């Protein structure tokens, strides 16, 4: 099992964030146990994070169509392109999950394909799994996102309803396992302790195999998890 620290997307996505908050987050990302995978910040702070993390190996992630998940492929694609130009390495885009639940089963694919064309690297698609109990819909959205160019499936924004849970994580992992191509899973929303992280890693090992999880295939989106991982490190 990999060190969970190396899988953390250290995150601050608050409306009252400032450049000083982001600078402090970037300093925190380089831990005594090694760097985290990425720092995830609001779009207006991408350039700040890119400058602070230059030559550290820590990637810069940001969010698009966040947190609402509107059915706006053109707008999401424009924002993705602009943020890549500003220095983002990864984009976490909220899928139009409400449109899917309302019966438009092409909505997720349309938006993901539009964003994938502008983000050839890590495009993480947020399915907001905690906001509904329809496992069939979650799997359908996961499959559509993967077919349309997602490189990661992500559980939730943490802004709507419950966050991640093991049942939803299993659906996303099983979708990745069935996908004809490399892809990953990001667990976000309520992952706060080493025990939480290890439960998800054990699930990933069960479905994907022992050597599968790495920063290229598995992430934790969290703000407080890193503190517990450092405090409980053996």
mmCIF file of C-alpha atoms in Angstrom:
data_model
loop_
_atom_site.group_PDB
_atom_site.id
_atom_site.type_symbol
_atom_site.label_atom_id
_atom_site.label_comp_id
_atom_site.label_asym_id
_atom_site.label_seq_id
_atom_site.Cartn_x
_atom_site.Cartn_y
_atom_site.Cartn_z
ATOM 1 C CA UNK A 1 0.000 0.000 0.000
ATOM 2 C CA UNK A 2 1.481 3.400 -0.950
ATOM 3 C CA UNK A 3 2.034 6.158 1.592
ATOM 4 C CA UNK A 4 -1.253 8.092 1.492
ATOM 5 C CA UNK A 5 0.662 11.376 1.779
ATOM 6 C CA UNK A 6 1.890 10.918 -1.793
ATOM 7 C CA UNK A 7 -1.743 10.604 -2.979
ATOM 8 C CA UNK A 8 -3.147 13.782 -1.412
ATOM 9 C CA UNK A 9 -4.537 16.666 -3.439
ATOM 10 C CA UNK A 10 -4.135 19.275 -0.702
ATOM 11 C CA UNK A 11 -7.200 21.423 -1.193
ATOM 12 C CA UNK A 12 -8.633 24.824 -0.359
ATOM 13 C CA UNK A 13 -11.738 25.789 -2.323
ATOM 14 C CA UNK A 14 -13.337 28.421 -0.121
ATOM 15 C CA UNK A 15 -14.950 31.632 -1.315
ATOM 16 C CA UNK A 16 -12.850 33.640 1.156
ATOM 17 C CA UNK A 17 -9.475 32.161 0.165
ATOM 18 C CA UNK A 18 -6.664 34.660 -0.430
ATOM 19 C CA UNK A 19 -3.263 34.559 -2.063
ATOM 20 C CA UNK A 20 -1.762 34.258 1.426
ATOM 21 C CA UNK A 21 -3.903 31.191 2.139
ATOM 22 C CA UNK A 22 -2.754 29.607 -1.111
ATOM 23 C CA UNK A 23 0.917 30.408 -0.449
ATOM 24 C CA UNK A 24 0.637 28.739 2.976
ATOM 25 C CA UNK A 25 -1.037 25.716 1.413
ATOM 26 C CA UNK A 26 1.813 25.377 -1.083
ATOM 27 C CA UNK A 27 4.388 25.488 1.728
ATOM 28 C CA UNK A 28 2.449 22.813 3.602
ATOM 29 C CA UNK A 29 2.430 20.596 0.487
ATOM 30 C CA UNK A 30 6.157 19.894 0.903
ATOM 31 C CA UNK A 31 6.092 17.739 4.020
ATOM 32 C CA UNK A 32 8.910 16.131 6.035
ATOM 33 C CA UNK A 33 7.646 12.823 4.622
ATOM 34 C CA UNK A 34 7.737 14.032 1.033
ATOM 35 C CA UNK A 35 5.499 16.081 -1.214
ATOM 36 C CA UNK A 36 1.799 15.621 -1.784
ATOM 37 C CA UNK A 37 0.558 14.874 -5.301
ATOM 38 C CA UNK A 38 -1.078 18.217 -6.018
ATOM 39 C CA UNK A 39 -2.442 21.418 -4.563
ATOM 40 C CA UNK A 40 -6.016 22.184 -5.627
ATOM 41 C CA UNK A 41 -7.118 25.821 -5.543
ATOM 42 C CA UNK A 42 -9.811 28.111 -6.852
ATOM 43 C CA UNK A 43 -9.293 29.295 -10.447
ATOM 44 C CA UNK A 44 -8.213 32.803 -9.496
ATOM 45 C CA UNK A 45 -5.227 31.379 -7.599
ATOM 46 C CA UNK A 46 -3.807 29.071 -10.262
ATOM 47 C CA UNK A 47 -1.007 31.462 -11.201
ATOM 48 C CA UNK A 48 -0.158 32.004 -7.519
ATOM 49 C CA UNK A 49 0.097 28.267 -6.897
ATOM 50 C CA UNK A 50 2.034 27.646 -10.116
ATOM 51 C CA UNK A 51 4.661 30.175 -9.084
ATOM 52 C CA UNK A 52 4.909 28.852 -5.531
ATOM 53 C CA UNK A 53 5.202 25.213 -6.628
ATOM 54 C CA UNK A 54 7.580 25.714 -9.552
ATOM 55 C CA UNK A 55 10.229 22.953 -9.612
ATOM 56 C CA UNK A 56 8.778 21.162 -6.565
ATOM 57 C CA UNK A 57 7.141 18.255 -8.403
ATOM 58 C CA UNK A 58 3.782 19.140 -6.835
ATOM 59 C CA UNK A 59 1.121 19.606 -9.480
ATOM 60 C CA UNK A 60 -1.354 22.488 -9.644
ATOM 61 C CA UNK A 61 -5.024 21.509 -9.805
ATOM 62 C CA UNK A 62 -8.091 23.691 -10.046
ATOM 63 C CA UNK A 63 -11.836 23.431 -10.574
ATOM 64 C CA UNK A 64 -14.210 24.174 -13.435
ATOM 65 C CA UNK A 65 -18.019 24.298 -13.529
ATOM 66 C CA UNK A 66 -17.728 24.327 -9.759
ATOM 67 C CA UNK A 67 -19.631 23.643 -7.653
ATOM 68 C CA UNK A 68 -22.950 23.774 -9.509
ATOM 69 C CA UNK A 69 -22.290 21.311 -12.325
ATOM 70 C CA UNK A 70 -24.192 23.283 -14.957
ATOM 71 C CA UNK A 71 -24.922 21.828 -18.381
ATOM 72 C CA UNK A 72 -22.600 24.267 -20.175
ATOM 73 C CA UNK A 73 -19.974 22.436 -22.263
ATOM 74 C CA UNK A 74 -18.776 25.539 -24.101
ATOM 75 C CA UNK A 75 -18.300 27.568 -20.940
ATOM 76 C CA UNK A 76 -16.552 24.717 -19.144
ATOM 77 C CA UNK A 77 -14.228 24.172 -22.107
ATOM 78 C CA UNK A 78 -13.335 27.866 -22.304
ATOM 79 C CA UNK A 79 -12.557 27.973 -18.601
ATOM 80 C CA UNK A 80 -10.475 24.798 -18.861
ATOM 81 C CA UNK A 81 -8.390 26.203 -21.699
ATOM 82 C CA UNK A 82 -7.813 29.493 -19.882
ATOM 83 C CA UNK A 83 -6.727 27.777 -16.671
ATOM 84 C CA UNK A 84 -4.326 25.483 -18.487
ATOM 85 C CA UNK A 85 -2.758 28.598 -20.006
ATOM 86 C CA UNK A 86 -2.412 30.113 -16.529
ATOM 87 C CA UNK A 87 -0.410 27.140 -15.260
ATOM 88 C CA UNK A 88 -2.838 24.436 -14.145
ATOM 89 C CA UNK A 89 -1.606 20.862 -14.585
ATOM 90 C CA UNK A 90 -4.934 19.276 -13.690
ATOM 91 C CA UNK A 91 -8.586 20.281 -13.891
ATOM 92 C CA UNK A 92 -11.384 18.902 -11.713
ATOM 93 C CA UNK A 93 -14.618 19.566 -13.599
ATOM 94 C CA UNK A 94 -18.082 19.036 -12.177
ATOM 95 C CA UNK A 95 -20.206 16.902 -14.471
ATOM 96 C CA UNK A 96 -23.768 18.028 -15.242
ATOM 97 C CA UNK A 97 -25.104 15.388 -12.907
ATOM 98 C CA UNK A 98 -28.495 17.080 -12.437
ATOM 99 C CA UNK A 99 -29.050 17.052 -16.207
ATOM 100 C CA UNK A 100 -28.293 13.330 -16.282
ATOM 101 C CA UNK A 101 -30.689 12.597 -13.433
ATOM 102 C CA UNK A 102 -33.344 14.655 -15.251
ATOM 103 C CA UNK A 103 -33.064 12.364 -18.275
ATOM 104 C CA UNK A 104 -30.398 13.922 -20.519
ATOM 105 C CA UNK A 105 -28.036 10.975 -20.644
ATOM 106 C CA UNK A 106 -25.778 12.656 -23.188
ATOM 107 C CA UNK A 107 -25.020 15.686 -21.006
ATOM 108 C CA UNK A 108 -22.055 14.228 -19.145
ATOM 109 C CA UNK A 109 -20.350 13.009 -22.292
ATOM 110 C CA UNK A 110 -20.823 16.330 -24.078
ATOM 111 C CA UNK A 111 -19.259 18.365 -21.327
ATOM 112 C CA UNK A 112 -16.409 15.968 -20.602
ATOM 113 C CA UNK A 113 -15.468 15.694 -24.276
ATOM 114 C CA UNK A 114 -15.393 19.484 -24.598
ATOM 115 C CA UNK A 115 -13.107 19.842 -21.584
ATOM 116 C CA UNK A 116 -10.903 16.881 -22.520
ATOM 117 C CA UNK A 117 -10.083 18.592 -25.793
ATOM 118 C CA UNK A 118 -8.568 21.466 -23.770
ATOM 119 C CA UNK A 119 -6.958 19.379 -21.002
ATOM 120 C CA UNK A 120 -4.984 16.494 -22.524
ATOM 121 C CA UNK A 121 -3.441 15.596 -19.175
ATOM 122 C CA UNK A 122 -5.323 15.029 -15.930
ATOM 123 C CA UNK A 123 -9.031 15.762 -16.328
ATOM 124 C CA UNK A 124 -10.856 14.665 -13.180
ATOM 125 C CA UNK A 125 -14.632 14.487 -13.542
ATOM 126 C CA UNK A 126 -16.666 15.079 -10.387
ATOM 127 C CA UNK A 127 -19.878 13.021 -10.327
ATOM 128 C CA UNK A 128 -21.290 14.341 -7.024
ATOM 129 C CA UNK A 129 -22.078 10.793 -5.916
ATOM 130 C CA UNK A 130 -23.340 11.805 -2.459
ATOM 131 C CA UNK A 131 -26.175 13.913 -3.836
ATOM 132 C CA UNK A 132 -28.335 11.017 -4.971
ATOM 133 C CA UNK A 133 -28.798 7.322 -4.210
ATOM 134 C CA UNK A 134 -29.077 6.050 -7.787
ATOM 135 C CA UNK A 135 -26.190 3.598 -8.211
ATOM 136 C CA UNK A 136 -27.208 2.866 -11.804
ATOM 137 C CA UNK A 137 -27.013 6.580 -12.644
ATOM 138 C CA UNK A 138 -23.619 6.877 -10.972
ATOM 139 C CA UNK A 139 -22.242 4.010 -13.040
ATOM 140 C CA UNK A 140 -23.771 5.394 -16.235
ATOM 141 C CA UNK A 141 -22.213 8.815 -15.616
ATOM 142 C CA UNK A 142 -18.875 7.198 -14.793
ATOM 143 C CA UNK A 143 -18.902 5.191 -18.014
ATOM 144 C CA UNK A 144 -19.892 8.239 -20.067
ATOM 145 C CA UNK A 145 -17.110 10.326 -18.542
ATOM 146 C CA UNK A 146 -14.485 7.681 -19.253
ATOM 147 C CA UNK A 147 -15.646 7.191 -22.828
ATOM 148 C CA UNK A 148 -15.464 10.944 -23.371
ATOM 149 C CA UNK A 149 -11.910 11.523 -22.160
ATOM 150 C CA UNK A 150 -11.881 11.647 -18.355
ATOM 151 C CA UNK A 151 -8.591 10.500 -16.871
ATOM 152 C CA UNK A 152 -9.986 10.391 -13.322
ATOM 153 C CA UNK A 153 -13.416 9.888 -11.798
ATOM 154 C CA UNK A 154 -13.979 11.910 -8.627
ATOM 155 C CA UNK A 155 -16.666 11.330 -6.027
ATOM 156 C CA UNK A 156 -17.775 14.798 -4.981
ATOM 157 C CA UNK A 157 -17.166 18.514 -4.580
ATOM 158 C CA UNK A 158 -17.729 18.438 -0.843
ATOM 159 C CA UNK A 159 -20.183 21.319 -1.354
ATOM 160 C CA UNK A 160 -23.431 19.386 -1.962
ATOM 161 C CA UNK A 161 -24.812 16.731 0.353
ATOM 162 C CA UNK A 162 -22.731 13.898 1.771
ATOM 163 C CA UNK A 163 -19.233 13.462 0.441
ATOM 164 C CA UNK A 164 -17.527 10.214 -0.458
ATOM 165 C CA UNK A 165 -18.456 6.760 0.774
ATOM 166 C CA UNK A 166 -17.142 3.281 0.128
ATOM 167 C CA UNK A 167 -20.181 2.213 -1.879
ATOM 168 C CA UNK A 168 -19.770 5.065 -4.366
ATOM 169 C CA UNK A 169 -16.022 4.547 -4.501
ATOM 170 C CA UNK A 170 -16.637 0.919 -5.431
ATOM 171 C CA UNK A 171 -18.832 1.983 -8.357
ATOM 172 C CA UNK A 172 -16.156 4.332 -9.679
ATOM 173 C CA UNK A 173 -13.374 1.767 -9.241
ATOM 174 C CA UNK A 174 -15.420 -0.894 -11.007
ATOM 175 C CA UNK A 175 -16.061 1.503 -13.888
ATOM 176 C CA UNK A 176 -12.332 2.157 -14.210
ATOM 177 C CA UNK A 177 -11.613 -1.580 -14.039
ATOM 178 C CA UNK A 178 -14.013 -2.193 -16.929
ATOM 179 C CA UNK A 179 -12.720 0.743 -18.989
ATOM 180 C CA UNK A 180 -10.524 0.012 -22.001
ATOM 181 C CA UNK A 181 -7.705 2.350 -21.094
ATOM 182 C CA UNK A 182 -5.845 3.856 -18.126
ATOM 183 C CA UNK A 183 -7.838 5.946 -15.677
ATOM 184 C CA UNK A 184 -7.916 6.770 -11.996
ATOM 185 C CA UNK A 185 -10.205 7.571 -9.069
ATOM 186 C CA UNK A 186 -10.163 10.517 -6.678
ATOM 187 C CA UNK A 187 -11.931 10.243 -3.339
ATOM 188 C CA UNK A 188 -13.106 13.599 -2.035
ATOM 189 C CA UNK A 189 -15.529 14.730 0.627
ATOM 190 C CA UNK A 190 -15.104 13.691 4.246
ATOM 191 C CA UNK A 191 -11.764 11.855 4.131
ATOM 192 C CA UNK A 192 -10.106 13.132 7.299
ATOM 193 C CA UNK A 193 -8.098 10.350 8.958
ATOM 194 C CA UNK A 194 -5.511 7.722 8.112
ATOM 195 C CA UNK A 195 -8.139 5.059 8.853
ATOM 196 C CA UNK A 196 -10.466 6.652 6.286
ATOM 197 C CA UNK A 197 -7.710 6.730 3.670
ATOM 198 C CA UNK A 198 -6.603 3.164 4.297
ATOM 199 C CA UNK A 199 -10.171 1.861 3.956
ATOM 200 C CA UNK A 200 -10.362 3.350 0.451
ATOM 201 C CA UNK A 201 -6.916 2.044 -0.448
ATOM 202 C CA UNK A 202 -7.913 -1.444 0.672
ATOM 203 C CA UNK A 203 -10.974 -1.220 -1.562
ATOM 204 C CA UNK A 204 -8.791 -0.119 -4.470
ATOM 205 C CA UNK A 205 -6.482 -3.092 -3.892
ATOM 206 C CA UNK A 206 -9.457 -5.449 -3.815
ATOM 207 C CA UNK A 207 -10.777 -4.244 -7.170
ATOM 208 C CA UNK A 208 -7.675 -3.092 -9.047
ATOM 209 C CA UNK A 209 -4.824 -5.098 -7.513
ATOM 210 C CA UNK A 210 -2.124 -4.435 -4.950
ATOM 211 C CA UNK A 211 0.283 -2.446 -7.128
ATOM 212 C CA UNK A 212 -2.332 -0.264 -8.846
ATOM 213 C CA UNK A 213 -2.697 2.760 -6.560
ATOM 214 C CA UNK A 214 -0.207 5.554 -7.207
ATOM 215 C CA UNK A 215 -0.371 9.337 -7.683
ATOM 216 C CA UNK A 216 -1.140 8.630 -11.342
ATOM 217 C CA UNK A 217 -4.195 6.501 -10.551
ATOM 218 C CA UNK A 218 -5.528 7.325 -7.085
ATOM 219 C CA UNK A 219 -5.946 10.550 -5.125
ATOM 220 C CA UNK A 220 -7.520 11.908 -1.980
ATOM 221 C CA UNK A 221 -8.976 15.410 -2.187
ATOM 222 C CA UNK A 222 -8.746 16.786 1.321
ATOM 223 C CA UNK A 223 -7.845 19.733 3.504
ATOM 224 C CA UNK A 224 -7.412 18.165 6.950
ATOM 225 C CA UNK A 225 -6.310 14.623 6.015
ATOM 226 C CA UNK A 226 -2.643 15.580 5.668
ATOM 227 C CA UNK A 227 -2.418 16.677 9.308
ATOM 228 C CA UNK A 228 -3.654 13.291 10.519
ATOM 229 C CA UNK A 229 -1.395 11.390 8.122
ATOM 230 C CA UNK A 230 1.642 13.242 9.431
ATOM 231 C CA UNK A 231 0.593 12.855 13.069
ATOM 232 C CA UNK A 232 0.048 9.096 12.745
ATOM 233 C CA UNK A 233 3.023 8.282 10.559
ATOM 234 C CA UNK A 234 4.936 5.306 11.943
#
